[in-house]
Amino acid sequence: MILTVSMWLMTHITKGANTPVPAALLRVAVCRRDAPGTPPVDASALLLDAVGKVRGDADLVFYNQPAHPSGAVRHAGNAKGDGQLAEWLELDLPRVEPQVQRVLIAGSCDGGVFGEVPGLAVQALTGDGAVVAHYEVTDASSETAFVLGEFYRRNGEWKFRAVGQGYASGLAGLATDFGIAVEEEPTGPEPSDAVPPSPSGPVPLDTVPSKTTGPVPVPAPMPAAAVPAPPPGPGPTGAVPPVPHSGAPFPFGPGFAPVVQRGRGQGVVSVGGSVPPGPVLVEAWHQGEGYIYAYTLTKRNKDDKLVFNNTITDFHGRALVFQGDDRRLRLRVTGDNDWTVSLQPLSAVRHLEGTVQGIGPEVLAYTGTEADVDAEFAGDSDGDGSFVVWSVDAHNLQGSQDLIFNDVGRLRQTAPVPAGPLLLLVEADGPWQLTARPLPALDPGPATTFEPPAVAVPPAPPAAVPQAPPAAVPAAPPAQPYPAAGDGAAKDGPRTKGLLGRFGRAKDEHSGRGAKTVTLVNPEPGKPAILEYSIKDENEYGGYRVERLDEYDDADKFMESSTHGVEGRTLVFGSGESEVRLRLERVGAWSLRLLPVEAATPLTGKTEGKGSTVFRHTGPPAVQTLRRLTRDEDPLETSVVQADGRKSMSASTAGRRRPVVGPLSVSAAGYCYLLVTARHTTGWQIEPASLDTVPAFTDKVSGQGYAVVRHTGPAAEMMVRYEVRGLLDLIALWELDERLEPIRRISMATGLQHIPQGLVQVRTSGGGKWTIEARG
């Protein structure tokens, strides 16, 4: 009995957990309870390489393409019994090709959402019927596709991880995120100026799977960046192999002969007088497994700035440091094994031209025009690890840095960068790839299509939590020859037809020059969307204005130059409207693009950035600290938007650098969107924290600017005082419920006010000091 319970705990896992599975022939069921009116669920498998991508359309296995060319994965039909419905996949792990590192098990819901599917689960069994992995989805809602789990290699063995990642864009959005371009059968003539797909983009998936063609040619996986060997010779200095690049030497920073030093364990690298003041490229190698870190040193030989901090096996990386006018550059280096450090002039930097690959930290020069940069990050050895990219103007290398990418775990994202010359500072814990795509000249004609960004698969936590035993799963169908696509065993019609995501069509993008009224059509009515904008002022004095028009052409302010800047992101269709009309005034060149709301950046920790953007906070109610990072007095505020479109003010800095605190209210939907409104030049930092950090008081509390406090005493008359800083400077107190949603405005005045027990939000328009205290 003890052994049975132990095996059940090992195989029945929760979201994010993993369990070993035998390297054998497994049968995998995507199952659900057989209830009337339940929408059908279709099972599929995606075979992914080391960078998390399919290698061609053959790497998607589903009912209309039921067998992989390798024979390792097959779609085995469906079964019904014991009140359960199941679609079966067969996975022969010993036959999975070496290039394939992960096999994703997914489900798609046709004619409904997964929140309407009872008992959704995935279960893997051996040939004799023993359950080796079981995961039941308990948090499905409006998703139409799900990555239920994945089989992945780890140290020569196979494991299964419960993923539970939902997609509201269906199988099309899921497939697109893993490298498949799902194409829709055209319904009319293509425009003559349509932009053809990039040959370097995702592999196209035909609308009708072919029965006659052979396996799709498989390209080699993304190679690691070429790493020059450490310089030869036993001495402390030696010749360093030049860093290959096709661009001209980077014309910033002083020139000097490279300085090379080797060591083991702890050592100090000093450049003496051979390196003139200015930027210096530090390149380091560390042999084998283990830890390497390096700090610059102060005049007192104390640790100053962190240069390297990594555990990548056979580490190789580059970083940017500065030789000052008043002291020589010195580095303290510590490694578990042999290490080599080379100090080089900035002219040796690698250039970002087309695609550049690497492992670990890197410094890249970009000298092109405005561009979109595609980033792919494979994560560390556990699929986790951080990936951060900063940009800095080459004309002011010690000036402010702009955050381009900041994420954890595997990712595939795109971000804009300004025209060069600039440096991109990469901080990574594993293999990555950057591709620069310079923007074409602004054209008021039809815009190109949009490819939705990838959604990172969440990493596994260290332990699994038991769940209740599932209902019986129907037996797998007996072994038999698998039907070929289109022979009658497949479902009616090729289901890849019409799977193009709702976003990415020309109607989702608008551009032009000068004043105009634009109608935006919601690709997913009932849901909000992200509006990505780039709007240039007609002249430097007036500033643009965007108004939202109702059915009577009455206008409300939507955006303007002084608050939103010339580029950024905001929310539109907040209440799920089918369309909105925007009137653009005092504008020069402009472009608007709709993105799926799933493109909102998850707010999982301290985050820095510039300008307006949209975050998604998932989890319990929390608070967020908003801090200004730049020395300007432009508006900077955050608002919370709920799933049903309700919007409330969260925090405003009132043009000051003092940090303020606002609520992250979460409704019954379990998430909210945090809307940051700021000019494109205003830098900010946001840090979420739990409700435990909210100050509690019984008789007195004080602060400055926006805040959230908890009154632990009984409701009472209390004195409110406020330091007014202007004619229209006001203080407002709001009562919050336990979800941190505002439910009643307590007052907009000082003096005696009735303060209830519980959470209270303080809002001030001028950022002055305030006090709330009991009478007497």
PDB file of C-alpha atoms in Angstrom, residues 63 162 189 223 253 411 549 704:
ATOM      1  CA  TYR A  63      -4.859  13.918 -37.020  1.00  0.00           C
ATOM      2  CA  ALA A 162       3.593  19.487 -16.626  1.00  0.00           C
ATOM      3  CA  PRO A 189      -6.811  38.088 -54.757  1.00  0.00           C
ATOM      4  CA  PRO A 223      25.219  26.443 -33.840  1.00  0.00           C
ATOM      5  CA  GLY A 253      37.187  54.668 -27.881  1.00  0.00           C
ATOM      6  CA  LEU A 411      12.058  33.166 -25.187  1.00  0.00           C
ATOM      7  CA  LEU A 549     -14.857  59.381 -30.935  1.00  0.00           C
ATOM      8  CA  GLN A 704       4.284  61.520   0.800  1.00  0.00           C
TER       9      GLN A 704
END
